[in-house]
Amino acid sequence: MPSVLVTGASRGIGRGLVERFAARGWQVIATARDPKAIAARDGVVGYPLDVGDPASIARLAAVLAGRPLDVLLNNAGIYGPRDVRLGAIDYEAFRAVLETNTLGPVRVTEALLPNLRAGARKTVVTVSSIMGSIARTQSPGALIYRTSKAAVNMAMRSIATELGGEGFTVVVVHPGWVRTDMGGPNATLDVGTSVEHLVRLVERLRPTDNGRFFDHDGSELPW
Ligand code: NAP
């Protein structure tokens, strides 16, 4: 059975992804800042991981050393301040969002590269957002979050070009607008629907998809 490591598995989309992958028979490594928050079930093992903490990432890589991994699913993310206005940007908060949303997925990918190289699927999926699409940005707002997701899009596209020759599939995905703590109660999708689409998408990914930006339904999004 293929294996997947999910970051940010304590709640929201990450928790849903763990449940869906496990239900589909995948071997799931669920990671969270507080591993006690990971729902226990067959086929799931939990480990602590704070994607904003390089020491935590190094500890996870050491624990998993020598173990092949098919798919890394970078899901952990934060929104940061909701009300961002020019003239009053909170740069400490900006830095924290970049650490989690941009540097985090890059650091985790880098740390787990030996595991991914030893895996059969060699796949890295990062949960980004349509809000990171430069082409789709036509109105003000969410400067910090948008910037962090546009930056992780570029980082993953860049990694895709570096690893494509080794048969890797590195993509970014938008999960839809999902009813989670981040998405809020008015979002259009429930977690179950979003993760059902995302898991199906991951199962169909091929090396020819390397470097693409997908919506949860598998359609392609503009950068
Ligand atoms: P959520 O309900 O707020 O959950 C966020 C998850 O990320 C939690 O498990 C949280 O863990 C984890 N996390 C945050 N910082 C972390 C860190 N430093 N290390 C490890 N885990 C960390 O959000 P969500 O809606 O499920 O979002 C998941 C992903 O989808 C994010 O990347 C988000 O940007 C993206 N996304 C969501 C939507 C939406 O509509 N919901 C739309 C587009 C993109 P704790 O419990 O420890 O805080």
PDB file of N, CA and C and ligand atoms in Angstrom, residues 7-15 31-34 37 49-53 74-79 99-101 127-131 145 149 173-184 187 191, ligand 1:
ATOM      1  N   THR A   7       1.027  16.903   6.980  1.00  0.00           N
ATOM      2  CA  THR A   7       1.337  17.871   8.041  1.00  0.00           C
ATOM      3  C   THR A   7       0.046  18.588   8.447  1.00  0.00           C
ATOM      4  N   GLY A   8       0.024  19.054   9.690  1.00  0.00           N
ATOM      5  CA  GLY A   8      -1.165  19.786  10.173  1.00  0.00           C
ATOM      6  C   GLY A   8      -2.378  18.888  10.278  1.00  0.00           C
ATOM      7  N   ALA A   9      -2.189  17.698  10.875  1.00  0.00           N
ATOM      8  CA  ALA A   9      -3.259  16.686  10.888  1.00  0.00           C
ATOM      9  C   ALA A   9      -4.159  16.785  12.117  1.00  0.00           C
ATOM     10  N   SER A  10      -4.011  17.838  12.916  1.00  0.00           N
ATOM     11  CA  SER A  10      -4.786  17.921  14.160  1.00  0.00           C
ATOM     12  C   SER A  10      -6.242  18.276  13.923  1.00  0.00           C
ATOM     13  N   ARG A  11      -6.529  19.016  12.838  1.00  0.00           N
ATOM     14  CA  ARG A  11      -7.918  19.463  12.604  1.00  0.00           C
ATOM     15  C   ARG A  11      -8.063  19.879  11.143  1.00  0.00           C
ATOM     16  N   GLY A  12      -9.280  20.266  10.781  1.00  0.00           N
ATOM     17  CA  GLY A  12      -9.526  20.822   9.452  1.00  0.00           C
ATOM     18  C   GLY A  12      -9.212  19.851   8.318  1.00  0.00           C
ATOM     19  N   ILE A  13      -8.669  20.390   7.236  1.00  0.00           N
ATOM     20  CA  ILE A  13      -8.417  19.602   6.026  1.00  0.00           C
ATOM     21  C   ILE A  13      -7.394  18.496   6.299  1.00  0.00           C
ATOM     22  N   GLY A  14      -6.373  18.787   7.091  1.00  0.00           N
ATOM     23  CA  GLY A  14      -5.335  17.786   7.382  1.00  0.00           C
ATOM     24  C   GLY A  14      -5.911  16.564   8.068  1.00  0.00           C
ATOM     25  N   ARG A  15      -6.761  16.822   9.047  1.00  0.00           N
ATOM     26  CA  ARG A  15      -7.404  15.708   9.763  1.00  0.00           C
ATOM     27  C   ARG A  15      -8.278  14.898   8.795  1.00  0.00           C
ATOM     28  N   THR A  31       1.046  13.986  11.116  1.00  0.00           N
ATOM     29  CA  THR A  31       1.905  14.797  11.983  1.00  0.00           C
ATOM     30  C   THR A  31       1.151  16.041  12.435  1.00  0.00           C
ATOM     31  N   ALA A  32       1.479  16.463  13.649  1.00  0.00           N
ATOM     32  CA  ALA A  32       0.824  17.654  14.211  1.00  0.00           C
ATOM     33  C   ALA A  32       1.715  18.219  15.301  1.00  0.00           C
ATOM     34  N   ARG A  33       1.511  19.523  15.573  1.00  0.00           N
ATOM     35  CA  ARG A  33       2.282  20.122  16.677  1.00  0.00           C
ATOM     36  C   ARG A  33       2.020  19.353  17.955  1.00  0.00           C
ATOM     37  N   ASP A  34       0.755  18.995  18.177  1.00  0.00           N
ATOM     38  CA  ASP A  34       0.405  18.190  19.347  1.00  0.00           C
ATOM     39  C   ASP A  34      -0.112  16.841  18.849  1.00  0.00           C
ATOM     40  N   ALA A  37      -3.557  15.279  19.361  1.00  0.00           N
ATOM     41  CA  ALA A  37      -4.738  15.739  18.619  1.00  0.00           C
ATOM     42  C   ALA A  37      -5.008  14.889  17.377  1.00  0.00           C
ATOM     43  N   LEU A  49       5.180  17.279  14.826  1.00  0.00           N
ATOM     44  CA  LEU A  49       5.889  18.112  13.845  1.00  0.00           C
ATOM     45  C   LEU A  49       5.327  19.525  13.879  1.00  0.00           C
ATOM     46  N   ASP A  50       6.234  20.476  14.139  1.00  0.00           N
ATOM     47  CA  ASP A  50       5.920  21.897  13.979  1.00  0.00           C
ATOM     48  C   ASP A  50       6.676  22.353  12.741  1.00  0.00           C
ATOM     49  N   VAL A  51       5.956  22.664  11.677  1.00  0.00           N
ATOM     50  CA  VAL A  51       6.627  22.973  10.400  1.00  0.00           C
ATOM     51  C   VAL A  51       7.365  24.320  10.441  1.00  0.00           C
ATOM     52  N   GLY A  52       7.095  25.086  11.488  1.00  0.00           N
ATOM     53  CA  GLY A  52       7.797  26.364  11.631  1.00  0.00           C
ATOM     54  C   GLY A  52       9.066  26.245  12.463  1.00  0.00           C
ATOM     55  N   ASP A  53       9.398  25.032  12.880  1.00  0.00           N
ATOM     56  CA  ASP A  53      10.530  24.827  13.780  1.00  0.00           C
ATOM     57  C   ASP A  53      11.533  23.851  13.141  1.00  0.00           C
ATOM     58  N   ASN A  74       2.056  18.504   2.180  1.00  0.00           N
ATOM     59  CA  ASN A  74       2.254  19.716   2.988  1.00  0.00           C
ATOM     60  C   ASN A  74       0.909  20.425   3.112  1.00  0.00           C
ATOM     61  N   ASN A  75       0.282  20.287   4.268  1.00  0.00           N
ATOM     62  CA  ASN A  75      -1.054  20.878   4.466  1.00  0.00           C
ATOM     63  C   ASN A  75      -1.066  21.994   5.509  1.00  0.00           C
ATOM     64  N   ALA A  76      -0.199  21.883   6.518  1.00  0.00           N
ATOM     65  CA  ALA A  76      -0.242  22.842   7.638  1.00  0.00           C
ATOM     66  C   ALA A  76      -0.164  24.270   7.120  1.00  0.00           C
ATOM     67  N   GLY A  77      -0.997  25.132   7.669  1.00  0.00           N
ATOM     68  CA  GLY A  77      -0.962  26.530   7.245  1.00  0.00           C
ATOM     69  C   GLY A  77      -1.704  27.416   8.219  1.00  0.00           C
ATOM     70  N   ILE A  78      -1.385  28.697   8.178  1.00  0.00           N
ATOM     71  CA  ILE A  78      -2.104  29.686   8.992  1.00  0.00           C
ATOM     72  C   ILE A  78      -2.488  30.861   8.099  1.00  0.00           C
ATOM     73  N   TYR A  79      -3.497  31.600   8.535  1.00  0.00           N
ATOM     74  CA  TYR A  79      -3.954  32.737   7.731  1.00  0.00           C
ATOM     75  C   TYR A  79      -3.249  34.027   8.139  1.00  0.00           C
ATOM     76  N   GLU A  99       7.016  31.818   7.657  1.00  0.00           N
ATOM     77  CA  GLU A  99       7.707  30.663   8.269  1.00  0.00           C
ATOM     78  C   GLU A  99       6.852  29.400   8.131  1.00  0.00           C
ATOM     79  N   THR A 100       5.547  29.539   8.396  1.00  0.00           N
ATOM     80  CA  THR A 100       4.667  28.362   8.376  1.00  0.00           C
ATOM     81  C   THR A 100       4.270  27.978   6.954  1.00  0.00           C
ATOM     82  N   ASN A 101       3.812  28.955   6.175  1.00  0.00           N
ATOM     83  CA  ASN A 101       3.192  28.637   4.877  1.00  0.00           C
ATOM     84  C   ASN A 101       4.202  28.487   3.742  1.00  0.00           C
ATOM     85  N   VAL A 127      -0.677  22.004  -0.119  1.00  0.00           N
ATOM     86  CA  VAL A 127      -1.975  22.674  -0.096  1.00  0.00           C
ATOM     87  C   VAL A 127      -1.707  24.176  -0.062  1.00  0.00           C
ATOM     88  N   SER A 128      -1.916  24.785  -1.207  1.00  0.00           N
ATOM     89  CA  SER A 128      -1.731  26.224  -1.339  1.00  0.00           C
ATOM     90  C   SER A 128      -3.121  26.851  -1.312  1.00  0.00           C
ATOM     91  N   SER A 129      -3.362  27.811  -2.181  1.00  0.00           N
ATOM     92  CA  SER A 129      -4.679  28.454  -2.237  1.00  0.00           C
ATOM     93  C   SER A 129      -4.807  29.226  -3.532  1.00  0.00           C
ATOM     94  N   ILE A 130      -6.039  29.338  -4.008  1.00  0.00           N
ATOM     95  CA  ILE A 130      -6.318  30.206  -5.141  1.00  0.00           C
ATOM     96  C   ILE A 130      -5.904  31.644  -4.799  1.00  0.00           C
ATOM     97  N   MET A 131      -5.872  31.934  -3.490  1.00  0.00           N
ATOM     98  CA  MET A 131      -5.469  33.288  -3.085  1.00  0.00           C
ATOM     99  C   MET A 131      -3.985  33.546  -3.343  1.00  0.00           C
ATOM    100  N   TYR A 145      -1.328  36.619   3.691  1.00  0.00           N
ATOM    101  CA  TYR A 145      -1.667  35.233   3.321  1.00  0.00           C
ATOM    102  C   TYR A 145      -1.411  35.006   1.831  1.00  0.00           C
ATOM    103  N   LYS A 149       1.287  32.293   0.039  1.00  0.00           N
ATOM    104  CA  LYS A 149       0.868  31.199  -0.843  1.00  0.00           C
ATOM    105  C   LYS A 149       1.452  31.369  -2.254  1.00  0.00           C
ATOM    106  N   VAL A 173      -1.984  22.529  -4.758  1.00  0.00           N
ATOM    107  CA  VAL A 173      -3.422  22.363  -4.930  1.00  0.00           C
ATOM    108  C   VAL A 173      -4.186  23.392  -4.101  1.00  0.00           C
ATOM    109  N   HIS A 174      -5.335  23.802  -4.639  1.00  0.00           N
ATOM    110  CA  HIS A 174      -6.296  24.621  -3.892  1.00  0.00           C
ATOM    111  C   HIS A 174      -7.389  23.680  -3.412  1.00  0.00           C
ATOM    112  N   PRO A 175      -7.659  23.647  -2.100  1.00  0.00           N
ATOM    113  CA  PRO A 175      -8.636  22.667  -1.594  1.00  0.00           C
ATOM    114  C   PRO A 175     -10.087  23.068  -1.768  1.00  0.00           C
ATOM    115  N   GLY A 176     -10.347  24.246  -2.385  1.00  0.00           N
ATOM    116  CA  GLY A 176     -11.686  24.828  -2.389  1.00  0.00           C
ATOM    117  C   GLY A 176     -11.830  25.715  -1.157  1.00  0.00           C
ATOM    118  N   TRP A 177     -12.995  26.361  -1.056  1.00  0.00           N
ATOM    119  CA  TRP A 177     -13.283  27.159   0.143  1.00  0.00           C
ATOM    120  C   TRP A 177     -14.000  26.226   1.102  1.00  0.00           C
ATOM    121  N   VAL A 178     -13.321  25.870   2.197  1.00  0.00           N
ATOM    122  CA  VAL A 178     -13.728  24.735   3.020  1.00  0.00           C
ATOM    123  C   VAL A 178     -14.098  25.187   4.436  1.00  0.00           C
ATOM    124  N   ARG A 179     -15.191  24.603   4.962  1.00  0.00           N
ATOM    125  CA  ARG A 179     -15.660  24.960   6.306  1.00  0.00           C
ATOM    126  C   ARG A 179     -14.745  24.350   7.372  1.00  0.00           C
ATOM    127  N   THR A 180     -13.726  25.116   7.741  1.00  0.00           N
ATOM    128  CA  THR A 180     -12.784  24.745   8.808  1.00  0.00           C
ATOM    129  C   THR A 180     -12.630  25.974   9.684  1.00  0.00           C
ATOM    130  N   ASP A 181     -11.750  25.883  10.686  1.00  0.00           N
ATOM    131  CA  ASP A 181     -11.486  27.073  11.508  1.00  0.00           C
ATOM    132  C   ASP A 181     -10.990  28.210  10.614  1.00  0.00           C
ATOM    133  N   MET A 182     -10.166  27.870   9.602  1.00  0.00           N
ATOM    134  CA  MET A 182      -9.647  28.913   8.708  1.00  0.00           C
ATOM    135  C   MET A 182     -10.714  29.378   7.715  1.00  0.00           C
ATOM    136  N   GLY A 183     -11.403  28.449   7.090  1.00  0.00           N
ATOM    137  CA  GLY A 183     -12.358  28.796   6.031  1.00  0.00           C
ATOM    138  C   GLY A 183     -13.637  29.446   6.555  1.00  0.00           C
ATOM    139  N   GLY A 184     -13.994  29.150   7.813  1.00  0.00           N
ATOM    140  CA  GLY A 184     -15.181  29.756   8.414  1.00  0.00           C
ATOM    141  C   GLY A 184     -16.467  29.045   8.028  1.00  0.00           C
ATOM    142  N   ALA A 187     -18.116  28.934   4.211  1.00  0.00           N
ATOM    143  CA  ALA A 187     -17.409  28.321   3.084  1.00  0.00           C
ATOM    144  C   ALA A 187     -18.328  27.352   2.341  1.00  0.00           C
ATOM    145  N   VAL A 191     -15.472  19.564   4.771  1.00  0.00           N
ATOM    146  CA  VAL A 191     -14.142  18.935   4.735  1.00  0.00           C
ATOM    147  C   VAL A 191     -14.190  17.626   3.957  1.00  0.00           C
TER     148      VAL A 191
HETATM  149  P1  NAP B   1      -7.274  25.014   9.947  1.00  0.00           P
HETATM  150  O1  NAP B   1      -8.567  24.342  10.215  1.00  0.00           O
HETATM  151  O2  NAP B   1      -6.994  26.334  10.572  1.00  0.00           O
HETATM  152  O3  NAP B   1      -6.111  23.977  10.321  1.00  0.00           O
HETATM  153  C1  NAP B   1      -4.772  24.352  10.155  1.00  0.00           C
HETATM  154  C2  NAP B   1      -3.907  23.168  10.478  1.00  0.00           C
HETATM  155  O4  NAP B   1      -2.540  23.559  10.283  1.00  0.00           O
HETATM  156  C3  NAP B   1      -4.046  22.719  11.935  1.00  0.00           C
HETATM  157  O5  NAP B   1      -3.925  21.329  11.983  1.00  0.00           O
HETATM  158  C4  NAP B   1      -2.858  23.400  12.592  1.00  0.00           C
HETATM  159  O6  NAP B   1      -2.375  22.757  13.750  1.00  0.00           O
HETATM  160  C5  NAP B   1      -1.838  23.260  11.481  1.00  0.00           C
HETATM  161  N1  NAP B   1      -0.687  24.116  11.694  1.00  0.00           N
HETATM  162  C6  NAP B   1      -0.638  25.474  11.724  1.00  0.00           C
HETATM  163  N2  NAP B   1       0.623  25.884  11.973  1.00  0.00           N
HETATM  164  C7  NAP B   1       1.378  24.757  12.082  1.00  0.00           C
HETATM  165  C8  NAP B   1       2.736  24.515  12.332  1.00  0.00           C
HETATM  166  N3  NAP B   1       3.617  25.507  12.540  1.00  0.00           N
HETATM  167  N4  NAP B   1       3.176  23.223  12.362  1.00  0.00           N
HETATM  168  C9  NAP B   1       2.309  22.195  12.174  1.00  0.00           C
HETATM  169  N5  NAP B   1       0.999  22.365  11.960  1.00  0.00           N
HETATM  170  C10 NAP B   1       0.551  23.631  11.919  1.00  0.00           C
HETATM  171  O7  NAP B   1      -7.052  25.249   8.402  1.00  0.00           O
HETATM  172  P2  NAP B   1      -7.514  24.398   7.119  1.00  0.00           P
HETATM  173  O8  NAP B   1      -8.640  25.125   6.496  1.00  0.00           O
HETATM  174  O9  NAP B   1      -7.638  22.967   7.461  1.00  0.00           O
HETATM  175  O10 NAP B   1      -6.246  24.662   6.189  1.00  0.00           O
HETATM  176  C11 NAP B   1      -5.358  23.629   5.762  1.00  0.00           C
HETATM  177  C12 NAP B   1      -4.581  24.150   4.571  1.00  0.00           C
HETATM  178  O11 NAP B   1      -5.492  24.506   3.521  1.00  0.00           O
HETATM  179  C13 NAP B   1      -3.777  25.419   4.874  1.00  0.00           C
HETATM  180  O12 NAP B   1      -2.533  25.360   4.229  1.00  0.00           O
HETATM  181  C14 NAP B   1      -4.646  26.515   4.278  1.00  0.00           C
HETATM  182  O13 NAP B   1      -3.895  27.658   3.921  1.00  0.00           O
HETATM  183  C15 NAP B   1      -5.216  25.809   3.073  1.00  0.00           C
HETATM  184  N6  NAP B   1      -6.451  26.393   2.536  1.00  0.00           N
HETATM  185  C16 NAP B   1      -7.614  26.366   3.241  1.00  0.00           C
HETATM  186  C17 NAP B   1      -8.771  26.899   2.681  1.00  0.00           C
HETATM  187  C18 NAP B   1     -10.096  26.866   3.396  1.00  0.00           C
HETATM  188  O14 NAP B   1     -11.090  27.382   2.835  1.00  0.00           O
HETATM  189  N7  NAP B   1     -10.199  26.275   4.589  1.00  0.00           N
HETATM  190  C19 NAP B   1      -8.734  27.470   1.399  1.00  0.00           C
HETATM  191  C20 NAP B   1      -7.525  27.499   0.702  1.00  0.00           C
HETATM  192  C21 NAP B   1      -6.399  26.935   1.287  1.00  0.00           C
HETATM  193  P3  NAP B   1      -2.717  23.255  15.264  1.00  0.00           P
HETATM  194  O15 NAP B   1      -3.978  22.545  15.638  1.00  0.00           O
HETATM  195  O16 NAP B   1      -1.512  22.820  16.041  1.00  0.00           O
HETATM  196  O17 NAP B   1      -2.861  24.742  15.233  1.00  0.00           O
END
